[in-house]
Coordinates of C-alpha atoms in Angstrom, one line a residue:
Chain A
M592 CA 36.8 11.5 -20.2
S593 CA 37.4 9.0 -22.4
I594 CA 34.5 8.3 -25.7
V595 CA 34.2 5.4 -27.2
F596 CA 32.3 4.4 -30.3
N597 CA 31.5 0.6 -30.6
N598 CA 30.3 -0.5 -33.7
V599 CA 28.0 2.2 -34.4
S600 CA 25.6 2.2 -36.9
F601 CA 23.9 5.3 -37.8
A602 CA 21.5 6.2 -40.6
Y603 CA 19.2 9.0 -41.9
G604 CA 16.6 7.3 -43.3
R605 CA 18.1 5.0 -45.9
K606 CA 21.5 7.2 -45.9
K607 CA 24.2 5.3 -44.6
I608 CA 26.0 7.0 -42.5
F609 CA 28.3 5.4 -40.4
E610 CA 28.8 0.7 -40.2
N611 CA 30.4 -0.8 -38.0
F612 CA 32.4 1.9 -36.6
S613 CA 34.6 2.6 -33.5
L614 CA 37.3 4.6 -32.0
D615 CA 38.9 4.8 -28.7
I616 CA 39.0 9.2 -27.8
A617 CA 41.5 8.9 -24.4
D618 CA 40.6 11.4 -21.2
G619 CA 42.0 14.8 -22.0
E620 CA 42.9 13.7 -25.6
T621 CA 41.7 16.5 -28.6
V622 CA 41.0 14.5 -31.8
V623 CA 39.7 16.8 -35.1
F624 CA 37.8 14.4 -37.3
T625 CA 38.2 15.3 -41.1
G626 CA 37.2 14.2 -44.6
P627 CA 34.7 16.0 -47.4
S628 CA 31.3 17.1 -46.6
G629 CA 28.5 14.6 -46.0
C630 CA 30.6 12.1 -44.2
G631 CA 29.3 12.0 -41.0
K632 CA 31.8 14.8 -39.4
T633 CA 29.2 16.7 -37.5
T634 CA 26.7 12.7 -37.2
L635 CA 30.3 12.1 -35.4
L636 CA 30.1 15.0 -33.1
R637 CA 26.1 14.8 -32.5
L638 CA 26.6 10.5 -31.4
A639 CA 29.6 11.4 -29.5
S640 CA 27.0 14.6 -27.3
G641 CA 24.8 12.0 -26.7
L642 CA 22.4 14.5 -28.8
I643 CA 21.5 11.6 -31.3
R644 CA 21.9 7.4 -30.3
P645 CA 22.6 5.4 -33.0
Q646 CA 21.0 2.1 -34.1
H647 CA 22.9 -0.6 -33.9
G648 CA 26.7 -0.4 -31.4
E649 CA 27.0 1.9 -28.7
V650 CA 28.7 5.3 -27.8
R651 CA 30.2 5.2 -24.5
G652 CA 31.1 8.2 -21.9
C653 CA 28.5 10.7 -23.4
P654 CA 28.7 13.4 -20.6
P655 CA 25.2 14.6 -19.0
T656 CA 25.8 18.2 -20.7
V657 CA 28.2 18.9 -23.4
S658 CA 30.1 22.3 -23.9
F659 CA 28.8 22.4 -28.1
V660 CA 30.1 25.2 -31.2
F661 CA 27.1 24.4 -33.0
Q662 CA 28.1 24.5 -36.9
E663 CA 25.1 27.6 -36.8
N664 CA 25.7 29.8 -34.0
R665 CA 22.3 28.7 -31.6
L666 CA 22.5 32.7 -29.8
I667 CA 19.4 33.5 -28.5
P668 CA 18.5 36.1 -30.3
T669 CA 17.1 39.0 -27.3
L670 CA 20.4 38.4 -25.5
T671 CA 23.3 40.1 -25.6
A672 CA 26.2 38.8 -26.0
R673 CA 27.1 38.7 -22.8
E674 CA 23.7 37.1 -21.6
N675 CA 24.4 34.3 -24.6
V676 CA 27.4 34.1 -22.9
A677 CA 26.2 33.8 -18.8
L678 CA 23.0 31.8 -19.9
V679 CA 25.8 28.8 -18.8
G680 CA 27.5 30.0 -16.7
G681 CA 32.1 31.3 -16.4
D682 CA 33.1 34.4 -16.9
A683 CA 31.6 36.5 -19.6
E684 CA 32.7 39.1 -20.3
K685 CA 36.7 37.3 -19.4
I686 CA 36.3 34.6 -22.5
L687 CA 34.5 37.0 -24.6
D688 CA 37.1 39.8 -23.8
E689 CA 39.5 37.2 -24.0
L690 CA 38.1 36.9 -27.9
A691 CA 38.2 40.0 -29.7
L692 CA 34.9 40.9 -27.7
G693 CA 35.0 43.6 -25.2
S694 CA 33.8 45.9 -26.9
E695 CA 30.0 44.2 -27.9
L696 CA 29.2 42.8 -24.6
D697 CA 26.1 44.1 -24.2
T698 CA 25.4 43.4 -28.7
L699 CA 22.5 41.4 -29.3
P700 CA 23.3 38.9 -32.2
G701 CA 21.8 40.4 -34.8
E702 CA 23.7 43.3 -34.7
L703 CA 27.5 41.2 -34.7
S704 CA 29.0 40.2 -37.9
G705 CA 28.6 36.8 -39.1
G706 CA 32.8 36.0 -37.7
M707 CA 31.4 37.8 -34.3
A708 CA 28.6 36.1 -33.6
R709 CA 30.4 32.9 -34.6
R710 CA 33.0 33.6 -31.7
V711 CA 30.5 34.6 -29.0
A712 CA 29.3 31.4 -30.1
L713 CA 32.4 29.3 -28.9
A714 CA 32.7 32.0 -25.5
R715 CA 29.5 30.2 -24.5
A716 CA 30.9 26.9 -25.0
L717 CA 34.7 28.1 -23.1
A718 CA 31.9 29.3 -20.4
H719 CA 30.5 26.2 -19.7
D720 CA 32.0 23.4 -17.1
S721 CA 31.5 19.6 -18.8
P722 CA 34.7 18.1 -19.5
L723 CA 33.6 17.2 -23.6
L724 CA 34.2 20.0 -25.3
V725 CA 32.5 20.2 -29.1
L726 CA 33.7 22.2 -32.2
D727 CA 32.3 21.8 -35.6
E728 CA 33.6 23.9 -37.5
P729 CA 34.4 27.0 -34.8
F730 CA 36.9 29.0 -36.9
T731 CA 34.2 29.6 -38.7
G732 CA 34.5 33.5 -40.2
F733 CA 37.4 33.8 -38.5
D734 CA 40.3 35.5 -40.6
A735 CA 44.6 34.3 -39.9
A736 CA 45.8 36.1 -37.0
L737 CA 42.0 35.1 -34.9
V738 CA 41.9 31.9 -35.7
E739 CA 45.2 31.7 -33.9
R740 CA 44.6 33.9 -31.1
A741 CA 41.1 31.6 -30.0
A742 CA 42.8 27.8 -30.8
E743 CA 45.2 29.8 -27.9
C744 CA 41.8 30.1 -26.1
I745 CA 40.8 26.9 -27.0
R746 CA 43.5 25.3 -25.3
R747 CA 44.6 27.4 -22.7
R748 CA 40.1 26.7 -21.5
A749 CA 40.5 23.4 -22.3
A750 CA 43.1 21.8 -20.7
G751 CA 42.6 18.6 -19.0
R752 CA 39.3 18.4 -20.9
T753 CA 38.5 16.4 -23.8
V754 CA 37.8 18.2 -27.4
L755 CA 36.2 16.7 -30.5
A756 CA 36.7 19.1 -33.4
V757 CA 35.8 19.3 -36.9
T758 CA 37.4 21.2 -39.0
H759 CA 38.9 21.1 -43.0
S760 CA 42.0 22.9 -41.6
P761 CA 45.3 20.7 -41.1
R762 CA 46.4 24.3 -39.6
E763 CA 43.6 24.6 -37.5
A764 CA 43.9 21.1 -37.3
E765 CA 47.9 21.6 -35.6
L766 CA 46.8 25.1 -33.6
L767 CA 44.5 23.4 -31.8
G768 CA 47.7 20.7 -30.8
A769 CA 44.6 17.2 -32.3
R770 CA 44.6 14.2 -32.8
E771 CA 44.1 14.0 -36.7
V772 CA 40.9 11.4 -37.6
K773 CA 39.6 10.8 -41.2
I774 CA 36.5 10.4 -41.6
E775 CA 37.2 7.6 -44.9
K776 CA 39.7 6.4 -44.0
L777 CA 37.7 4.6 -41.1
E778 CA 33.9 4.6 -42.0
R779 CA 32.2 2.0 -44.3
K780 CA 29.7 2.5 -46.7
Chain B
M487 CA -18.2 66.6 -44.6
V488 CA -19.1 63.0 -47.6
W489 CA -21.9 61.8 -44.5
E490 CA -23.6 65.5 -43.6
L491 CA -24.1 66.1 -47.9
G492 CA -25.8 62.7 -47.2
S493 CA -28.1 63.8 -44.8
L494 CA -28.9 66.6 -46.3
A495 CA -29.6 65.3 -49.7
I496 CA -32.4 61.6 -47.6
G497 CA -33.7 65.0 -45.4
H498 CA -34.9 62.6 -43.2
E499 CA -33.0 62.2 -39.8
L500 CA -34.9 59.4 -38.9
L501 CA -32.4 57.6 -42.1
L502 CA -29.4 59.3 -41.8
P503 CA -29.1 61.5 -39.4
S504 CA -27.0 64.7 -39.5
P505 CA -23.2 64.6 -37.8
V506 CA -24.2 67.6 -35.8
S507 CA -27.6 66.5 -34.4
V508 CA -25.5 63.8 -33.9
A509 CA -23.3 65.7 -32.2
R510 CA -25.3 67.5 -29.8
S511 CA -27.1 64.4 -28.9
L512 CA -24.0 62.6 -28.1
A513 CA -22.4 66.1 -26.4
R514 CA -26.3 65.9 -23.9
M515 CA -25.8 62.1 -23.3
V516 CA -21.8 62.7 -21.2
V517 CA -22.7 65.5 -19.1
T518 CA -25.1 63.0 -17.5
G519 CA -23.8 60.2 -14.9
E520 CA -26.1 57.5 -16.5
F521 CA -23.9 57.5 -19.5
W522 CA -21.3 57.0 -17.9
S523 CA -22.1 54.3 -15.4
S524 CA -23.5 52.5 -18.4
I525 CA -20.4 52.4 -20.1
A526 CA -18.3 51.3 -16.8
R527 CA -21.5 48.9 -16.6
S528 CA -20.9 47.5 -20.3
M529 CA -16.9 47.6 -19.6
S530 CA -16.5 46.2 -16.3
R531 CA -18.5 42.9 -17.4
I532 CA -16.7 42.9 -20.7
L533 CA -14.0 43.2 -19.9
L534 CA -13.9 39.7 -17.2
G535 CA -15.7 38.0 -19.6
Y536 CA -12.6 38.8 -22.3
A537 CA -9.5 38.1 -19.2
M538 CA -11.7 34.6 -18.7
G539 CA -11.3 33.5 -22.6
A540 CA -7.8 35.1 -21.9
V541 CA -6.6 33.4 -18.8
G542 CA -8.6 29.7 -20.1
G543 CA -7.2 30.2 -23.9
I544 CA -4.0 30.5 -22.8
A545 CA -4.2 28.0 -19.9
L546 CA -5.9 25.8 -22.4
G547 CA -2.9 26.5 -24.9
V548 CA -0.8 24.7 -22.2
L549 CA -2.3 22.2 -22.0
T550 CA -3.4 20.8 -25.6
S551 CA 0.8 21.5 -25.8
R552 CA 2.2 19.1 -23.6
W553 CA -1.0 16.6 -24.0
R554 CA -1.7 14.9 -27.0
A555 CA -5.6 14.0 -26.3
A556 CA -6.5 17.2 -24.6
A557 CA -5.6 19.0 -28.4
A558 CA -7.3 16.3 -30.1
F559 CA -10.5 16.3 -27.6
F560 CA -10.7 20.1 -27.6
A561 CA -9.7 21.3 -31.1
P562 CA -12.7 20.2 -32.4
A563 CA -14.6 22.4 -29.6
M564 CA -13.0 25.8 -30.1
S565 CA -12.9 25.0 -34.4
A566 CA -17.2 24.8 -33.7
V567 CA -16.6 27.9 -30.6
K568 CA -15.2 30.5 -33.3
A569 CA -17.3 29.9 -36.4
T570 CA -20.8 30.2 -34.0
P571 CA -22.4 33.5 -34.6
V572 CA -22.5 35.9 -32.0
A573 CA -26.4 36.1 -32.1
S574 CA -26.9 32.1 -32.0
F575 CA -24.2 32.1 -28.7
V576 CA -26.3 34.7 -27.1
I577 CA -30.0 33.4 -27.7
L578 CA -28.1 29.7 -27.0
L579 CA -26.9 31.2 -23.7
L580 CA -30.0 33.5 -22.7
A581 CA -32.3 30.5 -22.1
W582 CA -29.0 28.8 -19.1
I583 CA -27.3 33.4 -18.2
R584 CA -29.5 35.7 -16.8
G585 CA -29.4 39.1 -19.1
A586 CA -26.6 41.1 -16.1
N587 CA -24.1 38.7 -17.3
L588 CA -24.4 37.3 -20.9
S589 CA -22.4 39.9 -22.6
I590 CA -19.6 38.0 -19.8
A591 CA -20.1 34.6 -21.2
V592 CA -20.3 35.7 -24.7
S593 CA -17.2 37.3 -24.8
T594 CA -16.1 34.3 -23.1
L595 CA -15.9 32.8 -25.8
M596 CA -15.7 35.2 -28.3
V597 CA -12.1 35.4 -26.8
L598 CA -10.9 32.0 -25.4
P599 CA -11.2 30.5 -29.0
L600 CA -8.5 33.0 -30.8
V601 CA -6.2 32.2 -27.2
W602 CA -5.9 29.4 -27.2
Q603 CA -4.9 28.7 -30.8
A604 CA -2.3 31.4 -30.8
T605 CA -1.0 29.8 -27.3
H606 CA -1.5 26.0 -28.5
T607 CA 0.9 26.8 -31.5
G608 CA 3.3 29.9 -29.7
L609 CA 4.0 27.2 -27.8
G610 CA 5.5 24.5 -30.7
A611 CA 7.1 28.0 -32.2
A612 CA 10.2 27.6 -30.2
D613 CA 13.1 27.2 -32.6
P614 CA 14.3 23.5 -32.4
Q615 CA 17.6 24.7 -33.2
L616 CA 17.9 26.1 -29.6
L617 CA 16.0 23.5 -27.6
E618 CA 19.1 21.7 -29.3
M619 CA 21.6 23.4 -27.7
A620 CA 19.7 24.0 -24.3
R621 CA 19.6 20.2 -23.9
A622 CA 23.4 19.9 -25.0
F623 CA 24.3 22.7 -22.0
G624 CA 21.7 21.9 -19.8
I625 CA 20.2 25.1 -19.2
G626 CA 17.4 24.5 -16.9
R627 CA 13.4 24.4 -17.6
I628 CA 13.0 27.7 -16.5
K629 CA 15.5 29.5 -18.5
V630 CA 14.3 27.5 -21.9
L631 CA 11.1 28.5 -21.0
R632 CA 12.2 32.2 -20.5
Y633 CA 14.8 32.3 -22.8
I634 CA 13.7 30.9 -25.7
V635 CA 9.8 29.0 -25.4
L636 CA 7.9 32.7 -24.3
P637 CA 9.2 35.4 -26.6
P638 CA 7.8 33.4 -30.1
M639 CA 4.5 32.5 -28.1
K640 CA 4.3 35.9 -26.3
Q641 CA 4.6 37.8 -30.0
Q642 CA 1.5 35.5 -31.5
V643 CA -0.9 35.6 -28.3
L644 CA -0.3 39.5 -27.6
A645 CA -1.6 39.3 -31.2
A646 CA -4.6 37.1 -30.4
L647 CA -4.9 39.3 -27.7
R648 CA -5.6 42.5 -29.8
T649 CA -7.9 40.5 -32.3
A650 CA -9.8 39.4 -29.5
L651 CA -10.7 42.4 -27.6
G652 CA -11.9 44.1 -30.4
F653 CA -14.4 41.0 -30.7
A654 CA -15.1 40.4 -27.2
W655 CA -15.9 44.4 -27.0
K656 CA -18.6 43.9 -30.2
A657 CA -19.6 40.6 -29.5
G658 CA -20.4 42.2 -26.1
V659 CA -22.2 44.6 -26.8
A660 CA -23.9 42.5 -29.1
G661 CA -25.9 40.3 -26.3
E662 CA -26.1 43.1 -24.5
V663 CA -28.3 44.5 -27.4
I664 CA -30.5 41.1 -27.7
A665 CA -30.6 40.4 -23.7
V666 CA -31.4 44.3 -22.6
P667 CA -29.7 44.3 -19.4
S668 CA -30.3 47.1 -17.7
G669 CA -28.1 50.8 -18.1
T670 CA -25.4 49.5 -20.4
I671 CA -24.9 50.3 -24.0
G672 CA -26.6 47.2 -25.5
M673 CA -29.9 48.7 -23.7
H674 CA -29.5 52.5 -24.9
L675 CA -28.9 51.3 -28.5
Y676 CA -31.3 49.2 -27.6
N677 CA -34.3 51.8 -26.2
A678 CA -32.5 54.4 -29.1
K679 CA -33.5 51.8 -32.2
V680 CA -37.3 50.7 -30.6
Y681 CA -38.1 54.8 -29.9
L682 CA -36.0 55.9 -33.3
E683 CA -33.9 58.0 -31.9
M684 CA -31.5 58.1 -34.7
P685 CA -29.0 60.5 -33.4
D686 CA -28.8 58.7 -30.6
M687 CA -27.8 55.4 -31.7
F688 CA -25.3 56.8 -33.9
A689 CA -24.2 58.4 -31.0
W690 CA -24.0 55.3 -29.4
T691 CA -22.0 53.5 -32.1
A692 CA -19.7 56.4 -31.6
V693 CA -19.0 55.8 -28.1
I694 CA -18.8 51.9 -29.0
V695 CA -16.4 52.2 -32.1
L696 CA -14.3 54.8 -29.6
T697 CA -13.8 52.9 -26.5
S698 CA -12.8 49.6 -28.6
V699 CA -10.1 52.3 -30.1
L700 CA -8.9 53.0 -27.1
L701 CA -9.2 49.3 -25.2
E702 CA -7.2 48.5 -28.2
K703 CA -4.4 51.8 -27.4
L704 CA -4.0 51.2 -23.7
L705 CA -2.9 47.0 -24.4
V706 CA -0.7 48.3 -26.0
F707 CA 0.9 50.6 -24.0
L708 CA 0.4 48.3 -21.5
S709 CA 2.2 45.7 -24.1
R710 CA 4.4 47.8 -24.9
G711 CA 5.1 49.1 -20.8
G712 CA 5.9 45.0 -19.7
E713 CA 8.7 44.9 -22.5
R714 CA 10.8 47.5 -21.9
K715 CA 10.5 46.8 -17.8
K716 CA 12.3 43.0 -19.4

């Protein structure tokens, strides 16, 4: 699924985030957006997902559903790790096991550590079958070994899907095998 | 102990009967069929009104949370119902409703605004981040309702149902005291007052309080049972 940002302008109230922003993302491509805090990386992910619409210009290729790891975990507190993942489909147990959560299948989100809950959110996105996988700082709370394990899992499970990610770490971008797009060079505020 | 001492100090059963005479009165009452049938009659009517108010309140809450026009129409009416004293309701309703059914109407009107408000606000209390997550993943409406919308609403509605039960019971009996339908708790309370049977009046009051507490405990037990089953 290719995604095209065509002269996109977006503002939160009076605060302009993007003005005449254009970018082409090829079908099956993995792109990592980097840039300083507040430059609009998360907004870009939300525009690409169709969760928000630009005030001017257009975003083409937004699929009807998106596999999304939000900045916050957004897990349903009354459902276990397994149930949160199974809610969107896929083999919940297998994916959770791949992310070293095989022993936490029946644990509620409130009883998980921050890193564990993050992995459940990642597992949910990987279990969901959308041509677009969106990852907003997916490795928050992971140690180096876990980042490698999770990145390998993403590469394998997202093969053929378009992946858009936000990360502050060049190492994480490299592990994802992504094209890096620096937002500060593309935006005009 | 304080009650007994107070009764001894006053020394007049008409003003403050002793706990012993109230207990004796209660013991005399509980062995009669009339006692139990009166409780059953009052309880069945008040609980019917309570159920009608609960179902109506939930239905109305769903309606007003979905349509602003409905909220604008019903919200002032609900506020007015909530602010009206029970005695005013009873006197107004007596013009249209027979005494026997008055407690049904009164308890319905007590419950309706409380449950409506809890449902109306509860349905709007769903976490917007979870709703957005569900939209992104394309999670179906029924699952969204079950896992995201209903859990926060359920807590508010259950709390309202517990509060409303006590209100309905007290207001229903108050309605019976004014309308005096035969063979009800309210009628016995009224007769005890008219014939200055103070021990009976205290005994019936104790029955009302005890029944209210038991009903609330039963509701808590049932709602916990429902949670476990889930």
